[in-house]
């Protein structure tokens, strides 16, 4: 997929809204939406109820968002997403160890895209496919690595 200059500019602009939306991503990607995911986060496992403002969940959401941004820029520059070998190995083992399954990637994807959509308003139409493609390629790389390591 080839990006237009306009799409690239929009993706870069999104970095600026990161702070604003990270809270939102953390909320929707939290166990509220994915009860099964709760047990995966070691710091939530023993907590009662739903964490509304958990800093670690927020930190994870920011990481997912940043990595997706980087992937989008790579797509533009190189035509594909490449995750550095050591990073990919680490990501594969962390998620494998925590019992993350393929369907969870869809849950996080929905949450991420919904939060970005709400934050960017009408610009969403121009950047929608950019985000989808970037996330899908990144998630595919992590899932493949998890299968490799399993
Ligand atoms: C840990 C990124 C999807 C659950 C991490 C870490 C990164 C990361 C960078 C390491 C954090 C650290 O060591 O500081 C990503 C990316 C994703 C993704 C880029 C998608 C493209 C998911 C999904 C789930 C998940 C779908 C499950 C709902 C976790 C858990 C940890 C983790 C449980 C360990 C956190 C802890 O116990 O501290 N992720 N992640 N991740 N991720 Fe993800």
PDB file of C-alpha atoms and ligand atoms in Angstrom:
ATOM      1  CA  UNK A   1       0.000   0.000   0.000  1.00  0.00           C
ATOM      2  CA  UNK A   2       1.370   3.396  -0.940  1.00  0.00           C
ATOM      3  CA  UNK A   3       0.702   6.411   1.242  1.00  0.00           C
ATOM      4  CA  UNK A   4       0.034   9.830  -0.074  1.00  0.00           C
ATOM      5  CA  UNK A   5       1.892  12.799   1.410  1.00  0.00           C
ATOM      6  CA  UNK A   6      -1.398  13.823   2.946  1.00  0.00           C
ATOM      7  CA  UNK A   7      -1.817  10.542   4.771  1.00  0.00           C
ATOM      8  CA  UNK A   8       1.706  10.696   6.083  1.00  0.00           C
ATOM      9  CA  UNK A   9       1.194  14.228   7.361  1.00  0.00           C
ATOM     10  CA  UNK A  10      -1.964  13.127   9.105  1.00  0.00           C
ATOM     11  CA  UNK A  11      -0.221  10.250  10.794  1.00  0.00           C
ATOM     12  CA  UNK A  12       2.564  12.509  12.027  1.00  0.00           C
ATOM     13  CA  UNK A  13       0.063  15.022  13.278  1.00  0.00           C
ATOM     14  CA  UNK A  14      -1.531  12.272  15.301  1.00  0.00           C
ATOM     15  CA  UNK A  15       1.524  12.043  17.497  1.00  0.00           C
ATOM     16  CA  UNK A  16       0.426  15.324  18.981  1.00  0.00           C
ATOM     17  CA  UNK A  17      -2.903  14.027  20.063  1.00  0.00           C
ATOM     18  CA  UNK A  18      -1.315  10.974  21.650  1.00  0.00           C
ATOM     19  CA  UNK A  19      -1.578  12.245  25.191  1.00  0.00           C
ATOM     20  CA  UNK A  20      -5.189  13.126  24.815  1.00  0.00           C
ATOM     21  CA  UNK A  21      -6.238   9.771  23.506  1.00  0.00           C
ATOM     22  CA  UNK A  22      -4.010   7.390  25.435  1.00  0.00           C
ATOM     23  CA  UNK A  23      -6.387   7.562  28.354  1.00  0.00           C
ATOM     24  CA  UNK A  24      -9.251   6.623  26.107  1.00  0.00           C
ATOM     25  CA  UNK A  25      -7.451   3.700  24.521  1.00  0.00           C
ATOM     26  CA  UNK A  26      -6.476   2.412  27.919  1.00  0.00           C
ATOM     27  CA  UNK A  27     -10.086   2.503  29.062  1.00  0.00           C
ATOM     28  CA  UNK A  28     -11.612   0.759  26.115  1.00  0.00           C
ATOM     29  CA  UNK A  29      -8.855  -1.790  25.751  1.00  0.00           C
ATOM     30  CA  UNK A  30      -9.105  -2.584  29.423  1.00  0.00           C
ATOM     31  CA  UNK A  31     -10.897  -5.591  30.844  1.00  0.00           C
ATOM     32  CA  UNK A  32     -14.199  -3.748  30.562  1.00  0.00           C
ATOM     33  CA  UNK A  33     -14.251  -4.839  26.963  1.00  0.00           C
ATOM     34  CA  UNK A  34     -12.170  -7.942  27.282  1.00  0.00           C
ATOM     35  CA  UNK A  35     -12.926  -9.623  30.599  1.00  0.00           C
ATOM     36  CA  UNK A  36     -10.691 -12.486  29.521  1.00  0.00           C
ATOM     37  CA  UNK A  37      -7.774 -10.099  29.239  1.00  0.00           C
ATOM     38  CA  UNK A  38      -7.922  -9.124  32.882  1.00  0.00           C
ATOM     39  CA  UNK A  39      -6.049 -12.133  34.158  1.00  0.00           C
ATOM     40  CA  UNK A  40      -3.196 -11.424  31.759  1.00  0.00           C
ATOM     41  CA  UNK A  41      -2.018  -8.260  33.308  1.00  0.00           C
ATOM     42  CA  UNK A  42      -0.181  -9.446  36.380  1.00  0.00           C
ATOM     43  CA  UNK A  43      -0.939  -6.241  38.262  1.00  0.00           C
ATOM     44  CA  UNK A  44      -4.701  -6.630  37.708  1.00  0.00           C
ATOM     45  CA  UNK A  45      -5.075 -10.297  38.343  1.00  0.00           C
ATOM     46  CA  UNK A  46      -5.788  -9.912  42.030  1.00  0.00           C
ATOM     47  CA  UNK A  47      -7.744  -6.692  41.869  1.00  0.00           C
ATOM     48  CA  UNK A  48     -11.501  -6.509  42.204  1.00  0.00           C
ATOM     49  CA  UNK A  49     -13.624  -4.706  39.668  1.00  0.00           C
ATOM     50  CA  UNK A  50     -12.515  -2.713  36.695  1.00  0.00           C
ATOM     51  CA  UNK A  51      -9.533  -0.393  36.849  1.00  0.00           C
ATOM     52  CA  UNK A  52     -10.619   2.990  35.536  1.00  0.00           C
ATOM     53  CA  UNK A  53      -7.323   4.741  35.447  1.00  0.00           C
ATOM     54  CA  UNK A  54      -4.577   2.188  35.696  1.00  0.00           C
ATOM     55  CA  UNK A  55      -1.203   3.703  34.780  1.00  0.00           C
ATOM     56  CA  UNK A  56       0.188   0.412  33.513  1.00  0.00           C
ATOM     57  CA  UNK A  57      -2.734  -0.146  31.178  1.00  0.00           C
ATOM     58  CA  UNK A  58      -2.326   3.400  29.985  1.00  0.00           C
ATOM     59  CA  UNK A  59       1.375   2.778  29.397  1.00  0.00           C
ATOM     60  CA  UNK A  60       0.562  -0.287  27.307  1.00  0.00           C
ATOM     61  CA  UNK A  61      -1.933   1.692  25.240  1.00  0.00           C
ATOM     62  CA  UNK A  62       0.704   4.347  24.573  1.00  0.00           C
ATOM     63  CA  UNK A  63       3.182   1.689  23.459  1.00  0.00           C
ATOM     64  CA  UNK A  64       0.685   0.131  21.093  1.00  0.00           C
ATOM     65  CA  UNK A  65      -0.168   3.540  19.693  1.00  0.00           C
ATOM     66  CA  UNK A  66       3.470   4.575  19.204  1.00  0.00           C
ATOM     67  CA  UNK A  67       4.438   1.323  17.569  1.00  0.00           C
ATOM     68  CA  UNK A  68       1.465   1.572  15.238  1.00  0.00           C
ATOM     69  CA  UNK A  69       2.523   5.131  14.334  1.00  0.00           C
ATOM     70  CA  UNK A  70       6.027   3.951  13.576  1.00  0.00           C
ATOM     71  CA  UNK A  71       4.638   1.133  11.468  1.00  0.00           C
ATOM     72  CA  UNK A  72       2.528   3.571   9.483  1.00  0.00           C
ATOM     73  CA  UNK A  73       5.580   5.672   8.715  1.00  0.00           C
ATOM     74  CA  UNK A  74       7.554   2.573   7.712  1.00  0.00           C
ATOM     75  CA  UNK A  75       4.774   1.562   5.374  1.00  0.00           C
ATOM     76  CA  UNK A  76       5.104   4.920   3.716  1.00  0.00           C
ATOM     77  CA  UNK A  77       8.868   4.838   3.514  1.00  0.00           C
ATOM     78  CA  UNK A  78       9.533   1.190   2.762  1.00  0.00           C
ATOM     79  CA  UNK A  79       6.214  -0.188   1.651  1.00  0.00           C
ATOM     80  CA  UNK A  80       6.124  -2.660   4.530  1.00  0.00           C
ATOM     81  CA  UNK A  81       6.420  -2.923   8.281  1.00  0.00           C
ATOM     82  CA  UNK A  82       9.626  -4.371   9.636  1.00  0.00           C
ATOM     83  CA  UNK A  83      10.100  -4.836  13.356  1.00  0.00           C
ATOM     84  CA  UNK A  84      13.712  -5.141  14.527  1.00  0.00           C
ATOM     85  CA  UNK A  85      14.582  -8.755  15.290  1.00  0.00           C
ATOM     86  CA  UNK A  86      15.342  -8.324  18.968  1.00  0.00           C
ATOM     87  CA  UNK A  87      12.233  -6.205  19.536  1.00  0.00           C
ATOM     88  CA  UNK A  88      10.087  -8.786  17.810  1.00  0.00           C
ATOM     89  CA  UNK A  89      11.559 -11.629  19.844  1.00  0.00           C
ATOM     90  CA  UNK A  90      10.851  -9.700  23.023  1.00  0.00           C
ATOM     91  CA  UNK A  91       7.297  -8.835  21.974  1.00  0.00           C
ATOM     92  CA  UNK A  92       6.658 -12.441  20.986  1.00  0.00           C
ATOM     93  CA  UNK A  93       7.825 -13.828  24.305  1.00  0.00           C
ATOM     94  CA  UNK A  94       6.107 -11.201  26.507  1.00  0.00           C
ATOM     95  CA  UNK A  95       2.738 -11.812  24.893  1.00  0.00           C
ATOM     96  CA  UNK A  96       3.163 -15.557  24.765  1.00  0.00           C
ATOM     97  CA  UNK A  97       4.139 -15.655  28.418  1.00  0.00           C
ATOM     98  CA  UNK A  98       1.090 -13.598  29.362  1.00  0.00           C
ATOM     99  CA  UNK A  99      -1.306 -15.881  27.518  1.00  0.00           C
ATOM    100  CA  UNK A 100      -2.351 -13.365  24.854  1.00  0.00           C
ATOM    101  CA  UNK A 101      -4.331 -15.012  22.045  1.00  0.00           C
ATOM    102  CA  UNK A 102      -5.025 -13.986  18.454  1.00  0.00           C
ATOM    103  CA  UNK A 103      -8.572 -12.685  19.160  1.00  0.00           C
ATOM    104  CA  UNK A 104      -7.206 -10.255  21.752  1.00  0.00           C
ATOM    105  CA  UNK A 105      -5.390  -8.433  18.966  1.00  0.00           C
ATOM    106  CA  UNK A 106      -8.772  -7.689  17.389  1.00  0.00           C
ATOM    107  CA  UNK A 107     -10.079  -6.286  20.677  1.00  0.00           C
ATOM    108  CA  UNK A 108      -7.094  -3.974  21.039  1.00  0.00           C
ATOM    109  CA  UNK A 109      -7.365  -2.992  17.375  1.00  0.00           C
ATOM    110  CA  UNK A 110     -11.009  -1.957  17.738  1.00  0.00           C
ATOM    111  CA  UNK A 111     -10.197   0.031  20.854  1.00  0.00           C
ATOM    112  CA  UNK A 112      -7.234   1.781  19.260  1.00  0.00           C
ATOM    113  CA  UNK A 113      -9.075   2.659  16.069  1.00  0.00           C
ATOM    114  CA  UNK A 114     -12.153   3.878  17.904  1.00  0.00           C
ATOM    115  CA  UNK A 115     -10.096   6.163  20.113  1.00  0.00           C
ATOM    116  CA  UNK A 116      -8.178   7.597  17.156  1.00  0.00           C
ATOM    117  CA  UNK A 117     -11.386   8.098  15.212  1.00  0.00           C
ATOM    118  CA  UNK A 118     -12.970  10.017  18.073  1.00  0.00           C
ATOM    119  CA  UNK A 119      -9.881  12.131  18.502  1.00  0.00           C
ATOM    120  CA  UNK A 120      -9.304  13.119  14.872  1.00  0.00           C
ATOM    121  CA  UNK A 121     -12.911  13.736  13.860  1.00  0.00           C
ATOM    122  CA  UNK A 122     -13.561  14.193  10.172  1.00  0.00           C
ATOM    123  CA  UNK A 123      -9.935  13.576   9.207  1.00  0.00           C
ATOM    124  CA  UNK A 124     -10.605   9.930   9.955  1.00  0.00           C
ATOM    125  CA  UNK A 125     -11.836   9.358   6.413  1.00  0.00           C
ATOM    126  CA  UNK A 126      -8.404  10.180   4.989  1.00  0.00           C
ATOM    127  CA  UNK A 127      -6.379   8.150   7.427  1.00  0.00           C
ATOM    128  CA  UNK A 128      -8.574   5.200   8.261  1.00  0.00           C
ATOM    129  CA  UNK A 129      -6.927   2.654   5.966  1.00  0.00           C
ATOM    130  CA  UNK A 130      -3.456   3.822   6.954  1.00  0.00           C
ATOM    131  CA  UNK A 131      -4.029   2.929  10.597  1.00  0.00           C
ATOM    132  CA  UNK A 132      -5.723  -0.355   9.810  1.00  0.00           C
ATOM    133  CA  UNK A 133      -2.902  -1.492   7.533  1.00  0.00           C
ATOM    134  CA  UNK A 134      -0.203  -0.400   9.974  1.00  0.00           C
ATOM    135  CA  UNK A 135      -1.796  -2.143  12.955  1.00  0.00           C
ATOM    136  CA  UNK A 136      -2.594  -5.308  10.992  1.00  0.00           C
ATOM    137  CA  UNK A 137       0.977  -5.714   9.772  1.00  0.00           C
ATOM    138  CA  UNK A 138       2.423  -5.070  13.220  1.00  0.00           C
ATOM    139  CA  UNK A 139       0.019  -7.484  14.904  1.00  0.00           C
ATOM    140  CA  UNK A 140       0.693 -10.105  12.220  1.00  0.00           C
ATOM    141  CA  UNK A 141       4.431  -9.885  12.907  1.00  0.00           C
ATOM    142  CA  UNK A 142       3.926 -10.329  16.661  1.00  0.00           C
ATOM    143  CA  UNK A 143       1.473 -13.207  16.213  1.00  0.00           C
ATOM    144  CA  UNK A 144       3.835 -14.983  13.812  1.00  0.00           C
ATOM    145  CA  UNK A 145       6.670 -14.610  16.315  1.00  0.00           C
ATOM    146  CA  UNK A 146       4.447 -15.978  19.103  1.00  0.00           C
ATOM    147  CA  UNK A 147       3.693 -19.059  17.012  1.00  0.00           C
ATOM    148  CA  UNK A 148       7.371 -19.470  16.278  1.00  0.00           C
ATOM    149  CA  UNK A 149       8.267 -19.353  19.960  1.00  0.00           C
ATOM    150  CA  UNK A 150       5.359 -21.492  21.173  1.00  0.00           C
TER     151      UNK A 150
HETATM  152  C1  LIG B   1       3.414  -6.109  27.111  1.00  0.00           C
HETATM  153  C2  LIG B   1       3.177  -3.903  22.762  1.00  0.00           C
HETATM  154  C3  LIG B   1      -0.995  -6.231  21.856  1.00  0.00           C
HETATM  155  C4  LIG B   1      -1.187  -7.613  26.504  1.00  0.00           C
HETATM  156  C5  LIG B   1       3.737  -5.355  25.981  1.00  0.00           C
HETATM  157  C6  LIG B   1       4.973  -4.645  25.783  1.00  0.00           C
HETATM  158  C7  LIG B   1       4.901  -4.002  24.585  1.00  0.00           C
HETATM  159  C8  LIG B   1       3.620  -4.323  24.001  1.00  0.00           C
HETATM  160  C9  LIG B   1       5.957  -3.096  23.949  1.00  0.00           C
HETATM  161  C10 LIG B   1       6.160  -4.669  26.757  1.00  0.00           C
HETATM  162  C11 LIG B   1       5.954  -3.710  27.861  1.00  0.00           C
HETATM  163  C12 LIG B   1       7.199  -3.558  28.717  1.00  0.00           C
HETATM  164  O1  LIG B   1       8.015  -4.491  28.813  1.00  0.00           O
HETATM  165  O2  LIG B   1       7.342  -2.476  29.271  1.00  0.00           O
HETATM  166  C13 LIG B   1       2.050  -4.388  22.110  1.00  0.00           C
HETATM  167  C14 LIG B   1       1.687  -4.115  20.718  1.00  0.00           C
HETATM  168  C15 LIG B   1       0.524  -4.776  20.467  1.00  0.00           C
HETATM  169  C16 LIG B   1       0.145  -5.457  21.701  1.00  0.00           C
HETATM  170  C17 LIG B   1       2.495  -3.237  19.771  1.00  0.00           C
HETATM  171  C18 LIG B   1      -0.307  -4.854  19.217  1.00  0.00           C
HETATM  172  C19 LIG B   1       0.100  -4.576  17.994  1.00  0.00           C
HETATM  173  C20 LIG B   1      -1.413  -6.788  23.041  1.00  0.00           C
HETATM  174  C21 LIG B   1      -2.657  -7.490  23.228  1.00  0.00           C
HETATM  175  C22 LIG B   1      -2.738  -7.853  24.543  1.00  0.00           C
HETATM  176  C23 LIG B   1      -1.512  -7.402  25.186  1.00  0.00           C
HETATM  177  C24 LIG B   1      -3.657  -7.764  22.122  1.00  0.00           C
HETATM  178  C25 LIG B   1      -3.853  -8.577  25.242  1.00  0.00           C
HETATM  179  C26 LIG B   1      -4.991  -8.010  25.528  1.00  0.00           C
HETATM  180  C27 LIG B   1       0.066  -7.378  27.042  1.00  0.00           C
HETATM  181  C28 LIG B   1       0.454  -7.810  28.385  1.00  0.00           C
HETATM  182  C29 LIG B   1       1.782  -7.380  28.560  1.00  0.00           C
HETATM  183  C30 LIG B   1       2.179  -6.696  27.328  1.00  0.00           C
HETATM  184  C31 LIG B   1      -0.424  -8.554  29.368  1.00  0.00           C
HETATM  185  C32 LIG B   1       2.634  -7.549  29.813  1.00  0.00           C
HETATM  186  C33 LIG B   1       2.379  -6.337  30.685  1.00  0.00           C
HETATM  187  C34 LIG B   1       2.860  -6.494  32.102  1.00  0.00           C
HETATM  188  O3  LIG B   1       2.503  -7.489  32.767  1.00  0.00           O
HETATM  189  O4  LIG B   1       3.576  -5.589  32.542  1.00  0.00           O
HETATM  190  N1  LIG B   1       2.928  -5.151  24.872  1.00  0.00           N
HETATM  191  N2  LIG B   1       1.091  -5.192  22.669  1.00  0.00           N
HETATM  192  N3  LIG B   1      -0.728  -6.749  24.240  1.00  0.00           N
HETATM  193  N4  LIG B   1       1.117  -6.727  26.444  1.00  0.00           N
HETATM  194 FE1  LIG B   1       1.094  -5.941  24.573  1.00  0.00          FE
END
